[in-house]
Structures are given as C-alpha cells and as structure tokens.
Amino acid sequence: MTTSRWTAARVLRDRSAGLYLAGVVVSGFGTSALWLVSGVWVKELTGSDGLAALCLVAMWLPTLAGPLLGTLADRTRRKPLLIGANLLLAALLPTLFAVDSPGRLWLLYTVLFVYGATGVVHDAAESALVAAAVPPSLLGDFNGLRMTANEGMKLVAPLAGAGLFAVYGGPAVALLDALTFVLAAGVYARVPVREDKPRRPSADWRERTAEGTRHLWTHLRLRPLVLAGGATMFCAGLGGSLLYAVIDDLGRPPSYAGVLYAVQGAGSVAVGLAGGPLMRRLGERRFAVAGIALTGLAVAARAVPADAVVLASSAASGAGLPCVLIAALTLVQRETPDALLGRTTATANTLMFTPNVLGLALGAALVEVTDHRMVLAILGVALLTTAGCLTRTRRTPKAPLSDHLPTSTTT
C-alpha cells in the first residue's frame, strides 16, 4: 500500500507513534492547565496585570537559548533524556505549594522558567526520537496528529484547571501537572526504540551550538520555510493581542474570547487530522503557503464587526496557522542528519516561536494608540505577502527518504 493512503488510524496502529501521542496528550493536559492558572494565581495574589503577564514571559524566555539547549538532545540518548525531563518537572512542581503570598512569587517564576527551559530540551529530544522511532512516511501524519492532540488539550485543560483552582487553589493544579509528567515519563519509557550512543564531540560547545544553526541556514528548503513560519507567528501574535478590541467592536463581553478560542482550536484540530494527507498531495512548501494565505485572509476579516465573520475568521485562522509549523517540523525531521536533529529542531523552534512573543508585546503597545482595524488589514497583507514570497522561493529536488534515515532503530 502506498504512503498516499496512510490515514490517522494507520498512524495510531504504529506502536511508537501511538505511545508518543499518548505522552503528548497526558503532559499537554497538565501544561495547558498550569499555563492558564499561573497568571490567574499571580493576579489573585497581587492584583497586578503586569506581574500576571510575567508568567508567560518566564515560560517563553528560555526559547531564546534554543540553539544552546538543543545541544543537550544531541549529546545523550534521547529516550532517557525525555524520561528524565518529565521526572524533573514532576519533582519540581510540588515546590509551588509554598507560594502563598506575593513575597514568594519568585519561586513560581523560577519554576516556570525551568519549566520553559526543560520544555525546549524536551521538544528537541522528542522531535529527534520521533524521527528515529516513527517511519519517515508517517512523520507528516504524526506531526499533524500531534498538533491535534495539543490543540485538543487547550480546549479542555484550561477549563479543568480553572475549576480546580477555584475549588482548591494553585497548588492543586501544580500537583495535577506533576502527576501528568509522571504518567508521561512512564509512557515514554515504553517506546520501543534502540539508540546508539552519541559520538564524543570534537568541537567546543560554541561550535556545536552553531552547527544546528548553520545546517538550517544553509539548507535551501528548510531556511525559507522556517523564516516564513517566524514571520507568520509574529503576525499571529500581534493580531492575537488585538482580540479584545475586536470583541469590543462586536459589543460582546470579554468572556466572548473563550468562544473565539474554542472555535479557533476546533479549526486547528481539523487541520491536524488532515495535515499528513494534504502534505503528501501538496508538498510541505505548498501546504505551508496555503495555510499562511488562509491565515492572512482570516486576520484581515477580523476587522469586520460582525459575529458570523469573526467566528468564521477564528476557525479559518485556527486551520491556517498550524500548517507552516507542521510543514517546517516535518521537513526538519526529514532533512536533518540524526546527529544534528536536536540542535536544528531547537533552533527552528526559536526562530518560529520567539517572534510570536514579540508580536504579542508589540500588539499590546499598539492597541492603545492605533485603530485595530487598520492594523488587522496590514497584517493580512503582510501574511499574504509572506505566502507569496514562500511561493517564489527556488525549488530544489527532494532527496530520497533513505538519505535521511536516522541511525536509531525500532525494536
């Protein structure tokens, strides 16, 4: 049977892919719950919106060191590293029981920073190990389903976390998150993969860190896709910061954001399920172009103060935005030698996700001094331009999948 006929069900029948997805679901539930509750926790203790926003900054800041942190995923076996990262967070999170006053918020910020740094290493190791354990023909399907799992957790976990926080407080949510990491470690321990011991590096840490960046930057197919991903995420972050201005235009209360987030999440779930088949039909680059263009149209449409239009644009944005991320990660896994995969993945994640935070910060400053409808229209044009630039990038022939098979094997 040809790879064009693989379906989501066939991915789940692969034991390694199924176990990885189970780990993503379990740990993603706790992470999504804590992500929401940490800001609410700080707001309740201090009444400060700025201090609450620092929770997100603390979690995202380590992505700036992605190229350096990613070297850890290339220095040791990835499976023990994944298990260890999950157990480290499981042991760290219960310390948040001590956060009961504004004077102890430093502990929460410290835990969130370590949480973010461990997440960078975890994602790099997971991406590299997935490329080793999952057949190359299934990588696109797997990454689409991974996106579906992540977005699905974002739909249910924040509500569960908020309910738990309301009844038992922040420490209970931290304990829940710790338990999910213990379960995830157990799931990853069952993945049937055999890894060779990494070679002892001959270069110093600066040179090793630069190798992943160099590979990404000189690769004619990877570089434009990752840069387009970063530009898209910047625009998405800037547009996302204007959400409450859009809601005001509709005459709706701020809580209406929950409806829009749910609709957007549903769009992301849908495209995650269809991502693998669409990439096989279109190829990674055209799949990303279509997603960026759809996102551009959706962002611009949010300037229209009509419920039906805004709801439709939220669904379209949810479907379009993940396309370039799925395509870029899949291409990184297929086009990167195993020895560089951790560093290259971490570098790609830094280039794609850090601009999202910068966009959020810029949007927060602009929303008070500019007409949000004009900004949304400009963002729509910028995204369509990004899609056009990616369309015009020089095409290079695909190397056979066998050229990119990793050295690790399944058992």
Short mmCIF file of C-alpha atoms in Angstrom, two decimals:
data_model
loop_
_atom_site.label_atom_id
_atom_site.label_comp_id
_atom_site.label_asym_id
_atom_site.label_seq_id
_atom_site.Cartn_x
_atom_site.Cartn_y
_atom_site.Cartn_z
CA MET A 1 0.00 0.00 0.00
CA THR A 2 1.40 3.40 -0.99
CA THR A 3 2.13 6.10 1.53
CA SER A 4 -0.55 8.31 -0.03
CA ARG A 5 -3.17 6.02 1.52
CA TRP A 6 -1.94 6.24 5.11
CA THR A 7 -4.61 7.56 7.44
CA ALA A 8 -4.72 8.74 11.05
CA ALA A 9 -5.85 5.25 12.04
CA ARG A 10 -2.72 3.74 10.50
CA VAL A 11 -0.52 6.17 12.40
CA LEU A 12 -2.17 5.14 15.66
CA ARG A 13 -1.64 1.48 14.81
CA ASP A 14 2.11 2.14 14.84
CA ARG A 15 3.06 1.41 18.46
CA SER A 16 5.78 4.07 18.71
CA ALA A 17 3.61 6.79 17.20
CA GLY A 18 0.69 5.85 19.44
CA LEU A 19 2.81 5.96 22.58
CA TYR A 20 4.31 9.33 21.67
CA LEU A 21 0.88 10.79 21.07
CA ALA A 22 -0.30 9.40 24.41
CA GLY A 23 2.62 11.15 26.11
CA VAL A 24 1.78 14.41 24.33
CA VAL A 25 -1.85 14.21 25.44
CA VAL A 26 -1.05 13.41 29.07
CA SER A 27 1.67 16.03 29.63
CA GLY A 28 -0.12 18.57 27.42
CA PHE A 29 -3.19 18.43 29.64
CA GLY A 30 -1.21 19.45 32.72
CA THR A 31 0.82 22.07 30.86
CA SER A 32 -2.26 23.77 29.40
CA ALA A 33 -3.95 23.82 32.79
CA LEU A 34 -0.94 25.37 34.53
CA TRP A 35 -0.38 27.88 31.71
CA LEU A 36 -3.75 29.47 32.40
CA VAL A 37 -3.77 29.09 36.18
CA SER A 38 -0.30 30.61 36.78
CA GLY A 39 -1.46 34.02 35.56
CA VAL A 40 -4.73 33.80 37.49
CA TRP A 41 -2.77 32.76 40.58
CA VAL A 42 -0.50 35.81 40.39
CA LYS A 43 -3.41 38.13 39.65
CA GLU A 44 -5.26 36.84 42.71
CA LEU A 45 -2.23 37.30 44.97
CA THR A 46 -1.17 40.74 43.72
CA GLY A 47 -3.97 42.27 41.66
CA SER A 48 -1.34 43.19 39.06
CA ASP A 49 -1.87 42.50 35.35
CA GLY A 50 1.82 43.12 34.67
CA LEU A 51 3.01 40.56 37.21
CA ALA A 52 0.49 38.07 35.86
CA ALA A 53 1.84 38.60 32.32
CA LEU A 54 5.36 37.82 33.59
CA CYS A 55 4.30 34.18 33.94
CA LEU A 56 4.08 33.89 30.17
CA VAL A 57 7.40 35.71 29.80
CA ALA A 58 9.10 33.33 32.23
CA MET A 59 7.89 30.29 30.31
CA TRP A 60 8.83 31.67 26.87
CA LEU A 61 12.16 33.32 27.71
CA PRO A 62 14.22 30.08 27.52
CA THR A 63 13.28 29.66 23.84
CA LEU A 64 15.84 32.39 23.12
CA ALA A 65 18.51 29.88 24.18
CA GLY A 66 17.05 27.16 21.95
CA PRO A 67 20.20 26.55 19.85
CA LEU A 68 22.27 26.06 23.02
CA LEU A 69 19.73 23.98 24.93
CA GLY A 70 19.16 21.82 21.87
CA THR A 71 22.74 20.57 22.06
CA LEU A 72 21.73 18.51 25.10
CA ALA A 73 19.43 16.45 22.88
CA ASP A 74 22.40 15.59 20.64
CA ARG A 75 24.83 14.80 23.46
CA THR A 76 22.97 11.90 25.04
CA ARG A 77 20.39 9.24 24.23
CA ARG A 78 17.06 10.94 23.67
CA LYS A 79 14.75 8.44 25.34
CA PRO A 80 16.40 8.64 28.81
CA LEU A 81 16.55 12.43 28.36
CA LEU A 82 12.81 12.60 27.71
CA ILE A 83 12.06 10.44 30.72
CA GLY A 84 14.41 12.47 32.91
CA ALA A 85 12.93 15.80 31.78
CA ASN A 86 9.42 14.67 32.71
CA LEU A 87 10.54 13.36 36.10
CA LEU A 88 12.47 16.58 36.80
CA LEU A 89 9.35 18.67 36.30
CA ALA A 90 7.27 16.21 38.31
CA ALA A 91 9.68 16.68 41.22
CA LEU A 92 9.89 20.46 40.81
CA LEU A 93 6.21 21.39 40.61
CA PRO A 94 5.23 20.41 44.19
CA THR A 95 7.51 23.21 45.45
CA LEU A 96 4.72 25.57 44.36
CA PHE A 97 2.79 24.54 47.48
CA ALA A 98 4.96 27.16 49.21
CA VAL A 99 3.59 30.01 47.04
CA ASP A 100 1.01 31.55 49.36
CA SER A 101 1.92 35.24 49.32
CA PRO A 102 3.31 37.91 46.94
CA GLY A 103 6.69 37.59 48.63
CA ARG A 104 7.08 34.04 47.35
CA LEU A 105 6.18 34.69 43.74
CA TRP A 106 9.88 34.44 42.87
CA LEU A 107 9.51 30.69 43.40
CA LEU A 108 6.65 30.49 40.88
CA TYR A 109 8.62 32.49 38.29
CA THR A 110 11.69 30.32 38.85
CA VAL A 111 9.70 27.11 38.39
CA LEU A 112 8.08 28.49 35.23
CA PHE A 113 11.49 29.46 33.83
CA VAL A 114 12.88 25.98 34.49
CA TYR A 115 9.64 24.60 33.06
CA GLY A 116 10.24 26.54 29.85
CA ALA A 117 13.91 25.57 29.58
CA THR A 118 13.13 21.91 30.16
CA GLY A 119 10.39 22.18 27.56
CA VAL A 120 12.90 23.38 24.94
CA VAL A 121 15.13 20.36 25.62
CA HIS A 122 12.11 18.06 25.78
CA ASP A 123 10.77 19.22 22.41
CA ALA A 124 14.18 18.87 20.74
CA ALA A 125 14.71 15.36 22.13
CA GLU A 126 11.16 14.31 21.27
CA SER A 127 11.44 15.54 17.68
CA ALA A 128 14.73 13.69 17.21
CA LEU A 129 13.45 10.50 18.80
CA VAL A 130 10.22 10.61 16.80
CA ALA A 131 12.28 10.78 13.60
CA ALA A 132 14.05 7.64 14.78
CA ALA A 133 11.05 5.68 16.02
CA VAL A 134 8.33 6.65 13.54
CA PRO A 135 8.62 5.58 9.87
CA PRO A 136 9.57 8.55 7.64
CA SER A 137 6.41 8.11 5.58
CA LEU A 138 4.34 8.73 8.72
CA LEU A 139 6.11 11.85 10.01
CA GLY A 140 3.70 14.31 8.40
CA ASP A 141 0.69 12.40 9.71
CA PHE A 142 2.26 12.14 13.15
CA ASN A 143 3.05 15.86 13.36
CA GLY A 144 -0.49 16.70 12.28
CA LEU A 145 -1.95 14.42 14.93
CA ARG A 146 0.45 15.89 17.48
CA MET A 147 -0.94 19.33 16.66
CA THR A 148 -4.46 17.95 17.03
CA ALA A 149 -3.58 16.48 20.44
CA ASN A 150 -2.04 19.75 21.64
CA GLU A 151 -4.95 21.88 20.46
CA GLY A 152 -7.46 19.40 21.85
CA MET A 153 -5.88 19.72 25.27
CA LYS A 154 -6.04 23.51 25.02
CA LEU A 155 -9.79 23.23 24.59
CA VAL A 156 -10.44 21.23 27.76
CA ALA A 157 -7.45 21.59 30.09
CA PRO A 158 -7.75 25.33 30.87
CA LEU A 159 -11.37 24.85 31.92
CA ALA A 160 -10.43 21.92 34.13
CA GLY A 161 -7.51 23.87 35.59
CA ALA A 162 -9.66 26.93 36.26
CA GLY A 163 -12.26 24.79 38.01
CA LEU A 164 -9.63 23.05 40.13
CA PHE A 165 -8.05 26.39 41.01
CA ALA A 166 -11.39 27.85 42.04
CA VAL A 167 -12.04 24.99 44.46
CA TYR A 168 -8.59 24.02 45.76
CA GLY A 169 -6.18 26.76 44.66
CA GLY A 170 -2.97 26.86 42.61
CA PRO A 171 -1.06 24.10 44.45
CA ALA A 172 -3.70 21.56 43.42
CA VAL A 173 -3.16 22.44 39.74
CA ALA A 174 0.61 22.13 40.21
CA LEU A 175 0.11 18.68 41.73
CA LEU A 176 -2.10 17.66 38.80
CA ASP A 177 0.59 18.81 36.37
CA ALA A 178 3.24 16.86 38.31
CA LEU A 179 1.15 13.70 38.08
CA THR A 180 0.75 14.11 34.31
CA PHE A 181 4.53 14.30 33.95
CA VAL A 182 4.97 11.08 35.95
CA LEU A 183 2.46 9.38 33.66
CA ALA A 184 4.15 10.80 30.57
CA ALA A 185 7.53 9.50 31.75
CA GLY A 186 6.00 6.04 32.09
CA VAL A 187 4.56 6.26 28.57
CA TYR A 188 7.87 7.36 27.03
CA ALA A 189 9.65 4.54 28.85
CA ARG A 190 7.57 2.06 26.86
CA VAL A 191 8.52 3.44 23.43
CA PRO A 192 10.33 0.61 21.60
CA VAL A 193 13.39 2.42 20.27
CA ARG A 194 17.05 1.45 20.39
CA GLU A 195 19.60 4.27 20.23
CA ASP A 196 23.30 4.28 19.53
CA LYS A 197 25.48 6.14 21.99
CA PRO A 198 26.29 9.60 20.57
CA ARG A 199 29.86 10.14 19.45
CA ARG A 200 32.09 12.16 21.73
CA PRO A 201 32.16 15.70 20.25
CA SER A 202 35.45 17.00 18.94
CA ALA A 203 34.42 20.68 18.79
CA ASP A 204 33.81 23.04 21.72
CA TRP A 205 30.30 23.99 22.84
CA ARG A 206 30.20 27.16 20.72
CA GLU A 207 30.96 25.24 17.55
CA ARG A 208 28.47 22.50 18.44
CA THR A 209 25.76 25.08 19.09
CA ALA A 210 26.44 26.77 15.76
CA GLU A 211 26.27 23.52 13.77
CA GLY A 212 22.49 23.23 14.01
CA THR A 213 22.03 26.89 13.06
CA ARG A 214 24.44 26.52 10.15
CA HIS A 215 22.65 23.46 8.83
CA LEU A 216 19.30 25.25 8.99
CA TRP A 217 20.56 28.46 7.43
CA THR A 218 22.38 26.84 4.50
CA HIS A 219 19.61 24.37 3.65
CA LEU A 220 17.73 25.75 0.63
CA ARG A 221 14.42 24.12 1.55
CA LEU A 222 14.47 24.49 5.33
CA ARG A 223 15.51 28.13 5.67
CA PRO A 224 12.64 29.80 3.76
CA LEU A 225 10.06 27.58 5.42
CA VAL A 226 11.30 28.31 8.94
CA LEU A 227 11.64 32.05 8.26
CA ALA A 228 8.12 32.12 6.84
CA GLY A 229 6.97 30.35 10.00
CA GLY A 230 8.59 33.02 12.15
CA ALA A 231 7.00 35.84 10.13
CA THR A 232 3.61 34.14 10.36
CA MET A 233 3.86 33.66 14.11
CA PHE A 234 4.90 37.30 14.58
CA CYS A 235 1.80 38.46 12.71
CA ALA A 236 -0.35 35.97 14.61
CA GLY A 237 0.96 37.23 17.95
CA LEU A 238 0.37 40.86 17.02
CA GLY A 239 -3.11 40.06 15.77
CA GLY A 240 -3.90 37.99 18.85
CA SER A 241 -3.15 40.92 21.12
CA LEU A 242 -5.95 42.85 19.38
CA LEU A 243 -8.56 40.24 20.22
CA TYR A 244 -10.30 42.19 22.97
CA ALA A 245 -10.53 45.27 20.74
CA VAL A 246 -12.29 43.06 18.17
CA ILE A 247 -14.65 41.79 20.87
CA ASP A 248 -15.43 45.37 21.93
CA ASP A 249 -16.33 46.15 18.31
CA LEU A 250 -18.85 43.31 18.41
CA GLY A 251 -20.42 44.66 21.60
CA ARG A 252 -19.62 41.42 23.39
CA PRO A 253 -18.23 40.93 26.93
CA PRO A 254 -14.55 39.93 27.37
CA SER A 255 -15.63 36.36 28.17
CA TYR A 256 -16.57 36.02 24.48
CA ALA A 257 -12.86 35.39 23.93
CA GLY A 258 -13.46 31.86 25.22
CA VAL A 259 -15.88 31.22 22.36
CA LEU A 260 -13.41 32.51 19.77
CA TYR A 261 -10.57 30.46 21.26
CA ALA A 262 -12.73 27.34 21.16
CA VAL A 263 -13.65 27.91 17.51
CA GLN A 264 -10.02 28.55 16.63
CA GLY A 265 -8.96 25.41 18.46
CA ALA A 266 -11.53 23.38 16.54
CA GLY A 267 -10.00 24.64 13.29
CA SER A 268 -6.53 23.57 14.43
CA VAL A 269 -7.80 20.14 15.43
CA ALA A 270 -9.31 19.70 11.97
CA VAL A 271 -6.18 20.68 10.06
CA GLY A 272 -4.07 18.47 12.30
CA LEU A 273 -6.12 15.46 11.26
CA ALA A 274 -5.82 16.37 7.58
CA GLY A 275 -2.22 17.60 7.68
CA GLY A 276 -0.47 14.38 6.63
CA PRO A 277 -2.62 13.62 3.56
CA LEU A 278 -2.55 17.28 2.48
CA MET A 279 1.25 17.45 2.69
CA ARG A 280 1.57 14.31 0.61
CA ARG A 281 -0.65 15.87 -2.04
CA LEU A 282 0.77 19.41 -1.96
CA GLY A 283 4.26 19.00 -0.53
CA GLU A 284 5.47 20.83 2.58
CA ARG A 285 6.05 24.19 0.90
CA ARG A 286 2.69 24.50 -0.86
CA PHE A 287 0.90 23.21 2.24
CA ALA A 288 2.56 25.99 4.25
CA VAL A 289 1.77 28.61 1.58
CA ALA A 290 -1.92 27.67 1.61
CA GLY A 291 -2.03 27.87 5.41
CA ILE A 292 -0.30 31.26 5.58
CA ALA A 293 -2.59 32.70 2.89
CA LEU A 294 -5.67 31.40 4.73
CA THR A 295 -4.39 32.94 7.96
CA GLY A 296 -3.84 36.28 6.21
CA LEU A 297 -7.41 36.36 4.91
CA ALA A 298 -8.73 35.35 8.32
CA VAL A 299 -6.78 38.04 10.19
CA ALA A 300 -7.94 40.76 7.80
CA ALA A 301 -11.56 39.55 8.09
CA ARG A 302 -11.50 40.18 11.84
CA ALA A 303 -11.68 43.88 11.08
CA VAL A 304 -15.34 43.37 10.03
CA PRO A 305 -17.54 43.93 13.12
CA ALA A 306 -19.95 41.04 12.55
CA ASP A 307 -20.27 37.93 14.71
CA ALA A 308 -20.53 35.50 11.80
CA VAL A 309 -17.44 36.94 10.08
CA VAL A 310 -15.33 36.95 13.25
CA LEU A 311 -16.36 33.40 14.14
CA ALA A 312 -15.54 32.21 10.60
CA SER A 313 -12.20 34.03 10.68
CA SER A 314 -11.33 32.38 14.00
CA ALA A 315 -11.99 28.93 12.53
CA ALA A 316 -10.00 29.80 9.39
CA SER A 317 -7.11 31.17 11.44
CA GLY A 318 -7.08 28.03 13.57
CA ALA A 319 -6.91 25.90 10.43
CA GLY A 320 -4.34 28.02 8.60
CA LEU A 321 -1.82 28.93 11.30
CA PRO A 322 -0.58 25.42 12.19
CA CYS A 323 0.15 24.50 8.55
CA VAL A 324 3.55 26.18 8.35
CA LEU A 325 4.52 24.80 11.79
CA ILE A 326 3.60 21.23 10.85
CA ALA A 327 5.35 21.54 7.49
CA ALA A 328 8.53 23.05 8.93
CA LEU A 329 8.87 20.45 11.71
CA THR A 330 8.27 17.57 9.30
CA LEU A 331 10.86 18.90 6.86
CA VAL A 332 13.40 19.45 9.66
CA GLN A 333 12.97 15.83 10.74
CA ARG A 334 13.33 14.53 7.19
CA GLU A 335 16.18 16.74 6.02
CA THR A 336 18.46 16.82 9.08
CA PRO A 337 21.09 14.21 10.00
CA ASP A 338 20.34 12.46 13.27
CA ALA A 339 23.44 13.85 15.00
CA LEU A 340 22.22 17.43 14.40
CA LEU A 341 18.50 16.95 14.83
CA GLY A 342 18.18 18.15 18.44
CA ARG A 343 20.04 21.41 17.80
CA THR A 344 18.34 22.05 14.47
CA THR A 345 14.86 21.46 15.92
CA ALA A 346 15.53 23.77 18.87
CA THR A 347 16.90 26.47 16.54
CA ALA A 348 13.87 26.18 14.26
CA ASN A 349 11.53 26.44 17.26
CA THR A 350 13.36 29.56 18.45
CA LEU A 351 13.08 31.21 15.04
CA MET A 352 9.39 30.36 14.73
CA PHE A 353 8.01 30.83 18.25
CA THR A 354 10.02 33.74 19.67
CA PRO A 355 8.50 36.16 17.11
CA ASN A 356 5.07 35.25 18.48
CA VAL A 357 6.01 36.69 21.87
CA LEU A 358 7.49 39.81 20.23
CA GLY A 359 4.27 40.24 18.27
CA LEU A 360 2.19 39.95 21.43
CA ALA A 361 4.32 42.61 23.14
CA LEU A 362 4.17 44.99 20.16
CA GLY A 363 0.43 44.49 19.78
CA ALA A 364 -0.15 45.25 23.45
CA ALA A 365 1.57 48.60 22.90
CA LEU A 366 -0.17 49.41 19.61
CA VAL A 367 -3.72 48.57 20.62
CA GLU A 368 -3.95 51.65 22.84
CA VAL A 369 -2.72 54.16 20.23
CA THR A 370 -3.90 52.85 16.83
CA ASP A 371 -7.06 51.73 15.09
CA HIS A 372 -7.04 47.94 15.44
CA ARG A 373 -8.95 47.53 12.16
CA MET A 374 -6.16 49.20 10.24
CA VAL A 375 -3.56 47.02 11.97
CA LEU A 376 -5.52 43.86 11.15
CA ALA A 377 -5.74 44.86 7.49
CA ILE A 378 -1.98 45.50 7.38
CA LEU A 379 -1.31 42.13 9.00
CA GLY A 380 -3.49 40.41 6.42
CA VAL A 381 -1.46 41.98 3.61
CA ALA A 382 1.81 41.07 5.37
CA LEU A 383 0.75 37.42 5.67
CA LEU A 384 -0.34 37.23 2.03
CA THR A 385 3.00 38.76 1.07
CA THR A 386 4.79 36.13 3.18
CA ALA A 387 2.86 33.40 1.37
CA GLY A 388 3.78 34.95 -1.97
CA CYS A 389 7.48 35.13 -1.07
CA LEU A 390 7.48 31.50 0.01
CA THR A 391 5.80 30.54 -3.28
CA ARG A 392 8.63 32.19 -5.21
CA THR A 393 11.47 30.52 -3.30
CA ARG A 394 13.70 28.44 -5.52
CA ARG A 395 12.62 24.84 -5.74
CA THR A 396 15.19 22.16 -5.00
CA PRO A 397 14.76 18.47 -5.65
CA LYS A 398 13.77 16.27 -2.74
CA ALA A 399 16.37 13.83 -1.56
CA PRO A 400 15.21 10.22 -1.17
CA LEU A 401 13.86 9.41 2.24
CA SER A 402 16.54 6.77 2.63
CA ASP A 403 19.16 9.53 2.62
CA HIS A 404 17.69 10.89 5.84
CA LEU A 405 17.02 7.74 7.81
CA PRO A 406 18.36 8.13 11.36
CA THR A 407 20.78 5.71 12.93
CA SER A 408 18.35 4.68 15.71
CA THR A 409 16.04 1.77 15.01
CA THR A 410 12.81 0.47 16.44
CA THR A 411 12.70 -2.87 18.17
#
